[in-house]
PDB file of C-alpha atoms in Angstrom:
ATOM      1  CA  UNK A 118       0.000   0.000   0.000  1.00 76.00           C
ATOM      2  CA  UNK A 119       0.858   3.737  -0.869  1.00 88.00           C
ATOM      3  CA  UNK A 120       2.670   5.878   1.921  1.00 95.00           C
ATOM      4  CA  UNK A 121      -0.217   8.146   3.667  1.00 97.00           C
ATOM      5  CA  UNK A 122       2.739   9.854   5.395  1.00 97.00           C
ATOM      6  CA  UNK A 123       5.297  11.672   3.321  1.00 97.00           C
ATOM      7  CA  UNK A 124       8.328  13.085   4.810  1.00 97.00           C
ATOM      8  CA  UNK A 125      10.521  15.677   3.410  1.00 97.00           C
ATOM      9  CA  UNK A 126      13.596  17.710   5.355  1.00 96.00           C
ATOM     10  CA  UNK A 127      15.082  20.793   3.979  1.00 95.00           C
ATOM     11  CA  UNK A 128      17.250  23.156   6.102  1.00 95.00           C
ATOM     12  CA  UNK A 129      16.154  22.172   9.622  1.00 97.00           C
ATOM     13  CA  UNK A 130      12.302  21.566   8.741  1.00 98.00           C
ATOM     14  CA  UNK A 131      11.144  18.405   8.630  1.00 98.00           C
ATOM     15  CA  UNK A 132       7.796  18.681   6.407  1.00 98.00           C
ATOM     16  CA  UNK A 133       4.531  15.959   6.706  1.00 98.00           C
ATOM     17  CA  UNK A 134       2.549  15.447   4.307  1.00 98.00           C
ATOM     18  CA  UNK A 135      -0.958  13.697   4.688  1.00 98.00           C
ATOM     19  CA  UNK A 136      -1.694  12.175   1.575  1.00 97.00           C
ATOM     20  CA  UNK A 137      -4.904  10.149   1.646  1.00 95.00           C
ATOM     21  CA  UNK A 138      -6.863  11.932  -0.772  1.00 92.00           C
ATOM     22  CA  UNK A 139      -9.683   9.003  -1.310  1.00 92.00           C
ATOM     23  CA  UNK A 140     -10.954   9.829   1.495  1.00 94.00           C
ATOM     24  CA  UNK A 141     -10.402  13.459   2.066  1.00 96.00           C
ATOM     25  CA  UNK A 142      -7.142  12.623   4.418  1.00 96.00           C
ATOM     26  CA  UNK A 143      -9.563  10.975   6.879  1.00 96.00           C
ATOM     27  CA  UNK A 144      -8.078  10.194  10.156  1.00 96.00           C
ATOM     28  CA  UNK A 145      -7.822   6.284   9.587  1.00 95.00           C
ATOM     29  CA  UNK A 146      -5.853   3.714  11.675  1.00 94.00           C
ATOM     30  CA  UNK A 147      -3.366   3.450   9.189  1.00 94.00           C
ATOM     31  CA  UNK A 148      -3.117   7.428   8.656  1.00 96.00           C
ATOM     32  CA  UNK A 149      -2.414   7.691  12.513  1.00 97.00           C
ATOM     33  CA  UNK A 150      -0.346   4.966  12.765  1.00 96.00           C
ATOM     34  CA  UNK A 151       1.996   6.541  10.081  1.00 97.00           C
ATOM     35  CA  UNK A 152       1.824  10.177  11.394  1.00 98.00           C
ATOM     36  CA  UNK A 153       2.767   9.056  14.712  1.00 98.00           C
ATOM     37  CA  UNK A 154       5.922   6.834  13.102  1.00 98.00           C
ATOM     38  CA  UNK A 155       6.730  10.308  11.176  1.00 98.00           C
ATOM     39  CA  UNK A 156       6.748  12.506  14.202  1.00 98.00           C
ATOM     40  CA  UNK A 157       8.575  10.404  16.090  1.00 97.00           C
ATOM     41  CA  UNK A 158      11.340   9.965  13.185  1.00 97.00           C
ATOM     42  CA  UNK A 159      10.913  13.836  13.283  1.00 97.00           C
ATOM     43  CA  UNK A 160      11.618  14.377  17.033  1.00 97.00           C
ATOM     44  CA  UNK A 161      14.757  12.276  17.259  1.00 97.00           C
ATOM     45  CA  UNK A 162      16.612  14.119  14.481  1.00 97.00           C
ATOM     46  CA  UNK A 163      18.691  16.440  15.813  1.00 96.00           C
ATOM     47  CA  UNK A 164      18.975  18.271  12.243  1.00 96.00           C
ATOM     48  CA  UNK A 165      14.641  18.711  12.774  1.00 98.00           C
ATOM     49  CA  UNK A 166      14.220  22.389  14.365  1.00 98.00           C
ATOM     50  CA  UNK A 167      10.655  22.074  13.647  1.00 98.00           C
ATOM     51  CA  UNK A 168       7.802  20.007  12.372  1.00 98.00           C
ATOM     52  CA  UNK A 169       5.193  21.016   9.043  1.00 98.00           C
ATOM     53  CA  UNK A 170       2.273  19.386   9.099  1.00 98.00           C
ATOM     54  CA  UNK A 171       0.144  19.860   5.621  1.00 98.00           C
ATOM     55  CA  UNK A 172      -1.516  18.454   3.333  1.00 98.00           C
ATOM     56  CA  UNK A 173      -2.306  16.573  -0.265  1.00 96.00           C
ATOM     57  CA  UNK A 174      -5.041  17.520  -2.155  1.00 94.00           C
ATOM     58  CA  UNK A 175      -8.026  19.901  -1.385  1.00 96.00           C
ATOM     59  CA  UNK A 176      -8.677  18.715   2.512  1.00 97.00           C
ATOM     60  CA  UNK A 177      -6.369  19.074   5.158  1.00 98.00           C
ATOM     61  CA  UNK A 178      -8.450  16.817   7.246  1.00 98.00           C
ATOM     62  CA  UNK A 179     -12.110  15.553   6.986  1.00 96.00           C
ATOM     63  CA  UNK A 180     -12.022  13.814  10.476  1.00 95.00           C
ATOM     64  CA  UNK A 181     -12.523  10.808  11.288  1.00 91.00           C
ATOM     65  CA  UNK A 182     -12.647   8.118   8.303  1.00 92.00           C
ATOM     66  CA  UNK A 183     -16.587   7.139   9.084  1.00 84.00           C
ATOM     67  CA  UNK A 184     -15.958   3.566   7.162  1.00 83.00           C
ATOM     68  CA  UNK A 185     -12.609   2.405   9.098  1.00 82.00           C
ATOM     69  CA  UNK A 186     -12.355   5.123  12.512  1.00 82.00           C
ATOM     70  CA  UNK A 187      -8.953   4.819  14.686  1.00 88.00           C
ATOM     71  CA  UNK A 188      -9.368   3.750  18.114  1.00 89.00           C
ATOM     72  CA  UNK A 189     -10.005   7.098  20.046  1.00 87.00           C
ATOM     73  CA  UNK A 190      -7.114   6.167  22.338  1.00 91.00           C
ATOM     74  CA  UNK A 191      -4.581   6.039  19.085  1.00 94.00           C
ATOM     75  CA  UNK A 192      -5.939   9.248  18.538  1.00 95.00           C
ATOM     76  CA  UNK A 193      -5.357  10.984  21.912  1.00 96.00           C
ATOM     77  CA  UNK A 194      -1.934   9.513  21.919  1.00 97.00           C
ATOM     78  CA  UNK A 195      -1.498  11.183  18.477  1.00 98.00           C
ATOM     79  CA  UNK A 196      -2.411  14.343  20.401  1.00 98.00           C
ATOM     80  CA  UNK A 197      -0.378  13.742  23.095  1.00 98.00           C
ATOM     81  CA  UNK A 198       3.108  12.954  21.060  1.00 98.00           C
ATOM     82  CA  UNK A 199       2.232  16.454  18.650  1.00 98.00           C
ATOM     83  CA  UNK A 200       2.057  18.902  22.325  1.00 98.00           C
ATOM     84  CA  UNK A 201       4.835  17.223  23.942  1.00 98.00           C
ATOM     85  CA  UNK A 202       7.039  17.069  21.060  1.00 98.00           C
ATOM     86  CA  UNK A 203       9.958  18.699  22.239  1.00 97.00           C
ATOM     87  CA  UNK A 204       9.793  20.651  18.469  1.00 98.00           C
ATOM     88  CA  UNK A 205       7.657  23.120  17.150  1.00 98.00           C
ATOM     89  CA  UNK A 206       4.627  21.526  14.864  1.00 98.00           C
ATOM     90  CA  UNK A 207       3.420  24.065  12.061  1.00 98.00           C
ATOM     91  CA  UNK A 208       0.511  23.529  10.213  1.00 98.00           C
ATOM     92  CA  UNK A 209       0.248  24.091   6.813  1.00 98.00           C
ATOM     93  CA  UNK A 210      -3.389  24.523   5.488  1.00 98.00           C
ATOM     94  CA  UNK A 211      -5.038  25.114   2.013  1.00 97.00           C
ATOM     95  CA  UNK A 212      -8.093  23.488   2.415  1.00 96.00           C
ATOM     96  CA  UNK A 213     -11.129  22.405   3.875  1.00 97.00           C
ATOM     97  CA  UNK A 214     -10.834  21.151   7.792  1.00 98.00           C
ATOM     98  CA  UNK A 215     -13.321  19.149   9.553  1.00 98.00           C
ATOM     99  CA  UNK A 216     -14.175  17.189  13.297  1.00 95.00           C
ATOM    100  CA  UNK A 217     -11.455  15.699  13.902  1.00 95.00           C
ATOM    101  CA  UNK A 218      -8.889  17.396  11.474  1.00 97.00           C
ATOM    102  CA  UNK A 219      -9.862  20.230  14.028  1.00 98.00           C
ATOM    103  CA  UNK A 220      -7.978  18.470  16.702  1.00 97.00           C
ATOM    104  CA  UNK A 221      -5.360  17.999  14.577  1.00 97.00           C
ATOM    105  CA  UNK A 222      -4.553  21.326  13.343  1.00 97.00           C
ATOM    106  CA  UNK A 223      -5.343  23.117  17.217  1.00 96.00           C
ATOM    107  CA  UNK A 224      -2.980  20.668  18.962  1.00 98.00           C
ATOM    108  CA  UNK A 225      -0.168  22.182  16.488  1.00 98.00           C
ATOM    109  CA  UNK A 226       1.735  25.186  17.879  1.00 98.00           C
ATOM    110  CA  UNK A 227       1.352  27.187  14.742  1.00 98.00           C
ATOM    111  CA  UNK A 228      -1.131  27.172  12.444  1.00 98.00           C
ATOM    112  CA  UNK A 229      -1.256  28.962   9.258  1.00 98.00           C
ATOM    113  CA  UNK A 230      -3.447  28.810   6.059  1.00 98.00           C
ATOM    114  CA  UNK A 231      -4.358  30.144   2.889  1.00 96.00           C
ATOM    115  CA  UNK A 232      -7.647  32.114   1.697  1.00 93.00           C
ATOM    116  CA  UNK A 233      -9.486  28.822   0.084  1.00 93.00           C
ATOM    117  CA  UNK A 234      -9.731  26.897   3.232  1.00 97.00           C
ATOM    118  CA  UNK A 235     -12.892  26.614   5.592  1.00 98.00           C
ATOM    119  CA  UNK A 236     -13.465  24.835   8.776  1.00 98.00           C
ATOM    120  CA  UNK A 237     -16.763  23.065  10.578  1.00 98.00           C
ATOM    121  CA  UNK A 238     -17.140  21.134  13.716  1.00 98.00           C
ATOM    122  CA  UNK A 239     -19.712  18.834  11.919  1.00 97.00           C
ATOM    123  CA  UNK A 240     -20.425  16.362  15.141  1.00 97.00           C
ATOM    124  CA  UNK A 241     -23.827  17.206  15.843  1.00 98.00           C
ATOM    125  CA  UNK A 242     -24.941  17.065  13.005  1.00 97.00           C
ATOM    126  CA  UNK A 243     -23.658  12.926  12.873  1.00 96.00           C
ATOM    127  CA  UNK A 244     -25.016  12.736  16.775  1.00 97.00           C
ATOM    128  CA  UNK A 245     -21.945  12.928  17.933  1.00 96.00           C
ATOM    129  CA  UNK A 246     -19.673  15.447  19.649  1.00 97.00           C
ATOM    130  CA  UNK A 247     -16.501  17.521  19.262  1.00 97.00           C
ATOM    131  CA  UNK A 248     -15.197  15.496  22.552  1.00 96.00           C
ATOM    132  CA  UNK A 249     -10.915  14.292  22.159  1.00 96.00           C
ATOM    133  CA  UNK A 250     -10.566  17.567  20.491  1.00 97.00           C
ATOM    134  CA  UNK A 251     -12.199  19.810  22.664  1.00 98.00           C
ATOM    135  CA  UNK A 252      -8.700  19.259  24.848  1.00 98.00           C
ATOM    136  CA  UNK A 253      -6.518  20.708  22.607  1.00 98.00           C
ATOM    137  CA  UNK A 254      -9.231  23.524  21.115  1.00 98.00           C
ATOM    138  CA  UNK A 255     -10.675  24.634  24.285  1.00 98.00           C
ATOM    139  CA  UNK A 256      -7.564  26.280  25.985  1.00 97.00           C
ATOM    140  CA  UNK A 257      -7.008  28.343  22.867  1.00 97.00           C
ATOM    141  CA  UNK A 258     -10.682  29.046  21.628  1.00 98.00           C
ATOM    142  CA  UNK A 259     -12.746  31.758  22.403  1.00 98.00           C
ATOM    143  CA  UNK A 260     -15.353  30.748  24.249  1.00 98.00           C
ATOM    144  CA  UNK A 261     -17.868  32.368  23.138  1.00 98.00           C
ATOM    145  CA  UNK A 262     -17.069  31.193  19.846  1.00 98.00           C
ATOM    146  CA  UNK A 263     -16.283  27.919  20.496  1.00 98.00           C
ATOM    147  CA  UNK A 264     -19.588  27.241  21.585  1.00 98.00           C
ATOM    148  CA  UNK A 265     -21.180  28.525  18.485  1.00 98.00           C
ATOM    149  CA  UNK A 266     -19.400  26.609  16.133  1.00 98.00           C
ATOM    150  CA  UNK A 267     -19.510  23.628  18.322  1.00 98.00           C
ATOM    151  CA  UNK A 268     -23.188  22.915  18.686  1.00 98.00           C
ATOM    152  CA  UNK A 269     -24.121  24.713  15.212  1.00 98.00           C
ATOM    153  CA  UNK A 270     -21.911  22.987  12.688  1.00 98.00           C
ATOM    154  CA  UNK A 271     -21.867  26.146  10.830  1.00 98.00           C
ATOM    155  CA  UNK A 272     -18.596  26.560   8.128  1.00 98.00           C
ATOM    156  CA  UNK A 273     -16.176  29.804   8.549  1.00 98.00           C
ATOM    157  CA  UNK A 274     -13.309  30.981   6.820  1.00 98.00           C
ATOM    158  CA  UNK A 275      -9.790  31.535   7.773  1.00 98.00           C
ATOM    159  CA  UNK A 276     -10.360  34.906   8.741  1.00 97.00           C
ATOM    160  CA  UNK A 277     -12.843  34.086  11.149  1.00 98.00           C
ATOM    161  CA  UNK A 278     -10.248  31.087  12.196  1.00 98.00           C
ATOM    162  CA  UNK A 279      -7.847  33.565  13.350  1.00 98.00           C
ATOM    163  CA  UNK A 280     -10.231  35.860  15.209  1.00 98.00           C
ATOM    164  CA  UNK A 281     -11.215  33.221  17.278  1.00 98.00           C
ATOM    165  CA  UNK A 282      -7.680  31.716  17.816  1.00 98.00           C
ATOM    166  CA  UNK A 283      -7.885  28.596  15.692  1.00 98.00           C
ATOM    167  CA  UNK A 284      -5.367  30.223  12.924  1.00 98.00           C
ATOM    168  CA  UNK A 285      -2.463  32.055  14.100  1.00 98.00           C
ATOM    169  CA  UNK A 286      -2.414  33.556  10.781  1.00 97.00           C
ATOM    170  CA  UNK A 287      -3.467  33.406   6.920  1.00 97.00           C
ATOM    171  CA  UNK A 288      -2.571  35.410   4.169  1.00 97.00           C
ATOM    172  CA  UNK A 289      -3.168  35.086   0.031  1.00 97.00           C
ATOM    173  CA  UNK A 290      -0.280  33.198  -0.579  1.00 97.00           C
ATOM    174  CA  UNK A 291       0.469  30.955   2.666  1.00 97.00           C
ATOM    175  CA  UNK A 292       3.966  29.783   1.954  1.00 97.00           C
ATOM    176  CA  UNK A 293       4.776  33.424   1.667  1.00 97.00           C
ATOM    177  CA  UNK A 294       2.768  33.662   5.147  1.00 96.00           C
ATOM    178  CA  UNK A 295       5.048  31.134   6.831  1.00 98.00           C
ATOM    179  CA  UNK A 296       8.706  32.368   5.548  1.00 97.00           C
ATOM    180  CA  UNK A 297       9.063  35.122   8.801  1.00 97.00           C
ATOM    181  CA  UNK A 298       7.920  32.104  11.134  1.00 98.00           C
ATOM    182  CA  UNK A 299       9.951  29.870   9.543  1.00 98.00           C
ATOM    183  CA  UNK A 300      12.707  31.737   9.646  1.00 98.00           C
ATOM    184  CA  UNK A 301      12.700  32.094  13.124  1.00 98.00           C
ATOM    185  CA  UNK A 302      12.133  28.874  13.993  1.00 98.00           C
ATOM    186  CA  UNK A 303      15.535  28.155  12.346  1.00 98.00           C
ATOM    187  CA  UNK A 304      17.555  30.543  14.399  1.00 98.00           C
ATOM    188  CA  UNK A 305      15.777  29.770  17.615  1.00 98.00           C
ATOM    189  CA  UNK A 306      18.069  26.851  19.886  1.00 97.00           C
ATOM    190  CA  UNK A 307      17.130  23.789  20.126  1.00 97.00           C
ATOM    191  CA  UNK A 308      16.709  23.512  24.076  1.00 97.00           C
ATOM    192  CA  UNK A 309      15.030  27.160  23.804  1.00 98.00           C
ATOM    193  CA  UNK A 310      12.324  26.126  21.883  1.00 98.00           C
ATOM    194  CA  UNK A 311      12.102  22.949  23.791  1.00 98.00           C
ATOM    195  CA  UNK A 312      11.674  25.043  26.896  1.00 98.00           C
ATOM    196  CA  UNK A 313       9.622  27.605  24.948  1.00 98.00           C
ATOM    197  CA  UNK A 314       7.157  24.998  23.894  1.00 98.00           C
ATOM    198  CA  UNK A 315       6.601  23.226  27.401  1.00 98.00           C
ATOM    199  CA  UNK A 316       5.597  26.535  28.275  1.00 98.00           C
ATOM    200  CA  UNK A 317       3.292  27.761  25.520  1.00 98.00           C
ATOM    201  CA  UNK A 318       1.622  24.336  25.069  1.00 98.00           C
ATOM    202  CA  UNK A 319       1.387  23.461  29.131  1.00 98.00           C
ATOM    203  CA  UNK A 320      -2.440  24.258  28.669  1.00 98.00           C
ATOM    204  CA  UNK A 321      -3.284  21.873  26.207  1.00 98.00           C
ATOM    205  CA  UNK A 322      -0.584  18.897  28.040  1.00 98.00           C
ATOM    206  CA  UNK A 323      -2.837  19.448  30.973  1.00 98.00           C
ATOM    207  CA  UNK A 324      -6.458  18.979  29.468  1.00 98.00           C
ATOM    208  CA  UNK A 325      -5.074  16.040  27.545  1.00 98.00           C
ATOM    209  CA  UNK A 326      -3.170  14.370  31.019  1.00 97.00           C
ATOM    210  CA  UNK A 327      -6.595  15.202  32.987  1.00 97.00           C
ATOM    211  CA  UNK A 328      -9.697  14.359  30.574  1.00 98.00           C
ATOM    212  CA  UNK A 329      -8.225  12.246  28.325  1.00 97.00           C
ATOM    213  CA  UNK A 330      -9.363   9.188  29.524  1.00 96.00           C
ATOM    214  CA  UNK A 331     -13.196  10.231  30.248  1.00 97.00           C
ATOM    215  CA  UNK A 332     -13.344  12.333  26.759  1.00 96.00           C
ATOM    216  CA  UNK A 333     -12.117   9.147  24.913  1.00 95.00           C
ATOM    217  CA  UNK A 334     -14.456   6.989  26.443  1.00 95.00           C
ATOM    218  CA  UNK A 335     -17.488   9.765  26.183  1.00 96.00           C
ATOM    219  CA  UNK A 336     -16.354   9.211  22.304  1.00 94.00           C
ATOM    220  CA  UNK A 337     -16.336   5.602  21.816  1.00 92.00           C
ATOM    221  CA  UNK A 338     -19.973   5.598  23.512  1.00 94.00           C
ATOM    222  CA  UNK A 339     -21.256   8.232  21.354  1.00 95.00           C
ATOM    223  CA  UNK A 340     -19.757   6.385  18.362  1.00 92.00           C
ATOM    224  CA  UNK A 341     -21.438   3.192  19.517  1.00 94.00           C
ATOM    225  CA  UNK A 342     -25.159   5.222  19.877  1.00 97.00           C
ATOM    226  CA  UNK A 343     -28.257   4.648  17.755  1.00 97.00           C
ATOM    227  CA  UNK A 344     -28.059   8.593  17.096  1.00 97.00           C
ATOM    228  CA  UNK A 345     -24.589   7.985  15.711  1.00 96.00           C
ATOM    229  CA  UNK A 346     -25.498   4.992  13.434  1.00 95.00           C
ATOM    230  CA  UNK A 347     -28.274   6.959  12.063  1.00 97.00           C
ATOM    231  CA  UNK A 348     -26.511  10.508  11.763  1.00 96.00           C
ATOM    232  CA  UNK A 349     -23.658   8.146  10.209  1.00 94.00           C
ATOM    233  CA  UNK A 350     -26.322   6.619   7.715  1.00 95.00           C
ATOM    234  CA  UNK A 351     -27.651   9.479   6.355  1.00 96.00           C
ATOM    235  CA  UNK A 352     -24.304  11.335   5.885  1.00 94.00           C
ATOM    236  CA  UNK A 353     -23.332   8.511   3.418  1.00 93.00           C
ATOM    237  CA  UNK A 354     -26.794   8.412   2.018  1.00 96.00           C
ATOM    238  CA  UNK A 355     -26.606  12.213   1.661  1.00 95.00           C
ATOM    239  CA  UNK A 356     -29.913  12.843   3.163  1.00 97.00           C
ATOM    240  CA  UNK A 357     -30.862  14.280   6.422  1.00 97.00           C
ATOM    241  CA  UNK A 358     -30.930  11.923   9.415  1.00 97.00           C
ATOM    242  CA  UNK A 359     -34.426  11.520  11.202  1.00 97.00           C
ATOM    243  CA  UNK A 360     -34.251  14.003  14.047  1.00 95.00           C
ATOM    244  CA  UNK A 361     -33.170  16.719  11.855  1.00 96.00           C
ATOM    245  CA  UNK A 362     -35.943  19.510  11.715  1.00 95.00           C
TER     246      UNK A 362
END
C-alpha cells in the first residue's frame, strides 16, 4: 500500500505530508499509525528544528474516516506525542478542515493557512460530539465562539479562524505567510524552543493528562449510539438523518 505519510527535510524543517486523498485525508488507523511513526522519526533528528504538518489535495483533514475510525485512544496519543514534542509543529493549510482534522490542526503550535480553506465542527450534526478535540481547542478558543461553532456545525473561513484563535495567521499566498515564522524557527536553539514549547503548550498537556481518559471513552460511547449509526447513515446516504428539523 501507498505511503499516507510523506516526509521531506530541507534546512532544519522536517515537512509531513498527509496524503490520503480518497478519502479526504480521513483520520484512519493506518493514517495515525503513520503520522505518529513520522513525528517520532521527526523528534529524534537532531537536524529537525521544527515540524510542518500539511496536506495533499483539497482537505487538510475531513475527520474521522466514518468507514474504518482509529481507536479514540490512538488518537489521543497522536495528540499527546504532537504537544509534547519537544519541536515546534506548524501547520500548513489550504483546504477544507473538519471534526477531527480540528484536533489535529489546534494541537499544532502554529497554524497557518491560505484564503481557500474553511473549517466546521460537523459532530452534531452525525449525533456525535466535538469530545478528544475539545482538549486541545478549548484552551485556545474563544469561548464564546467555540460554543457557536460547536453545537451549530456552521462553516467559517480563515479569517474568522484567526479571530477566534484557531489560525495564528493566513494570508493570500500561505507559503509566503510562513517564511518570517519559519525563519525564526531556524535561528531559535534547540533547548530554547524545547523550553519555549513546554511553556506555551502546558495548557493543552494538561487537558489532555486530565480528561483524556473520560473524553475518549465519552467518544467511543457516542460512536457506539443509535443517534450515531443513524446521523452516520444518512451522511453517506446524503440525506438528512431523522431528528433533523
Amino acid at each position: 500500500m501507498a505511503p499516507l505519510v510523506h516526509a521531506a527535510q530541507a534546512t532544519g524543517i522536517a515537512t509531513l505530508a498527509l496524503d490520503s486523498p480518497g478519502n479526504r485525508n480521513a483520520l484512519s488507523a493506518d493514517l495515525v499509525a503513520e503520522l505518529r511513526t513520522a513525528l517520532a522519526t521527526a523528534a529524534a533528528d537532531p537536524a529537525v528544528r521544527a515540524v510542518v504538518l500539511t496536506h495533499t489535495g483539497n482537505t487538510f483533514c475531513a475527520g474521522a474516516d466514518l468507514k474504518s475510525p482509529c481507536d479514540p485512544a490512538d488518537f489521543l496519543a497522536l495528540l499527546r506525542e504532537i504537544a509534547e514534542l519537544p519541536k515546534p509543529v506548524v501547520a500548513r493549510v489550504t483546504g477544507h478542515v473538519r471534526a477531527g482534522g480540528l484536533g489535529l490542526l489546534g494541537v499544532c503550535d502554529i497554524a497557518a493557512a491560505g484564503p481557500r480553506s474553511s473549517y466546521a465542527f460537523t459532530e452534531t450534526h452525525l449525533g456525535l460530539a466535538p469530545a478528544v478535540i475539545s482538549m486541545p481547542l478549548l484552551p485556545r478558543l474563544d469561548p464564546r465562539a467555540a460554543a457557536r461553532y460547536f453545537l451549530t456545525a456552521e462553516a467559517f473561513d480563515a479569517a474568522e479562524a484567526v479571530r477566534i484563535g484557531l489560525l495564528t495567521l493566513h494570508g493570500e499566498d500561505v507559503d509566503v505567510a510562513l517564511e518570517s515564522v519559519l525563519a525564526g524557527l531556524r535561528k531559535a536553539s534547540p533547548q530554547g524552543l524545547a523550553a519555549t514549547k513546554a511553556l506555551t503548550s502546558a495548557a493543552v498537556r494538561e487537558a489532555l493528562t486530565r480528561d483524556g481518559a473520560r473524553l475518549t471513552e465519552l467518544s467511543a460511547g457516542l460512536f457506539a449510539s443509535d443517534e450515531a449509526r443513524e446521523g452516520i447513515t444518512a451522511r453517506f446516504e446524503r440525506r438528512e438523518p431523522a431528528w433533523s428539523l
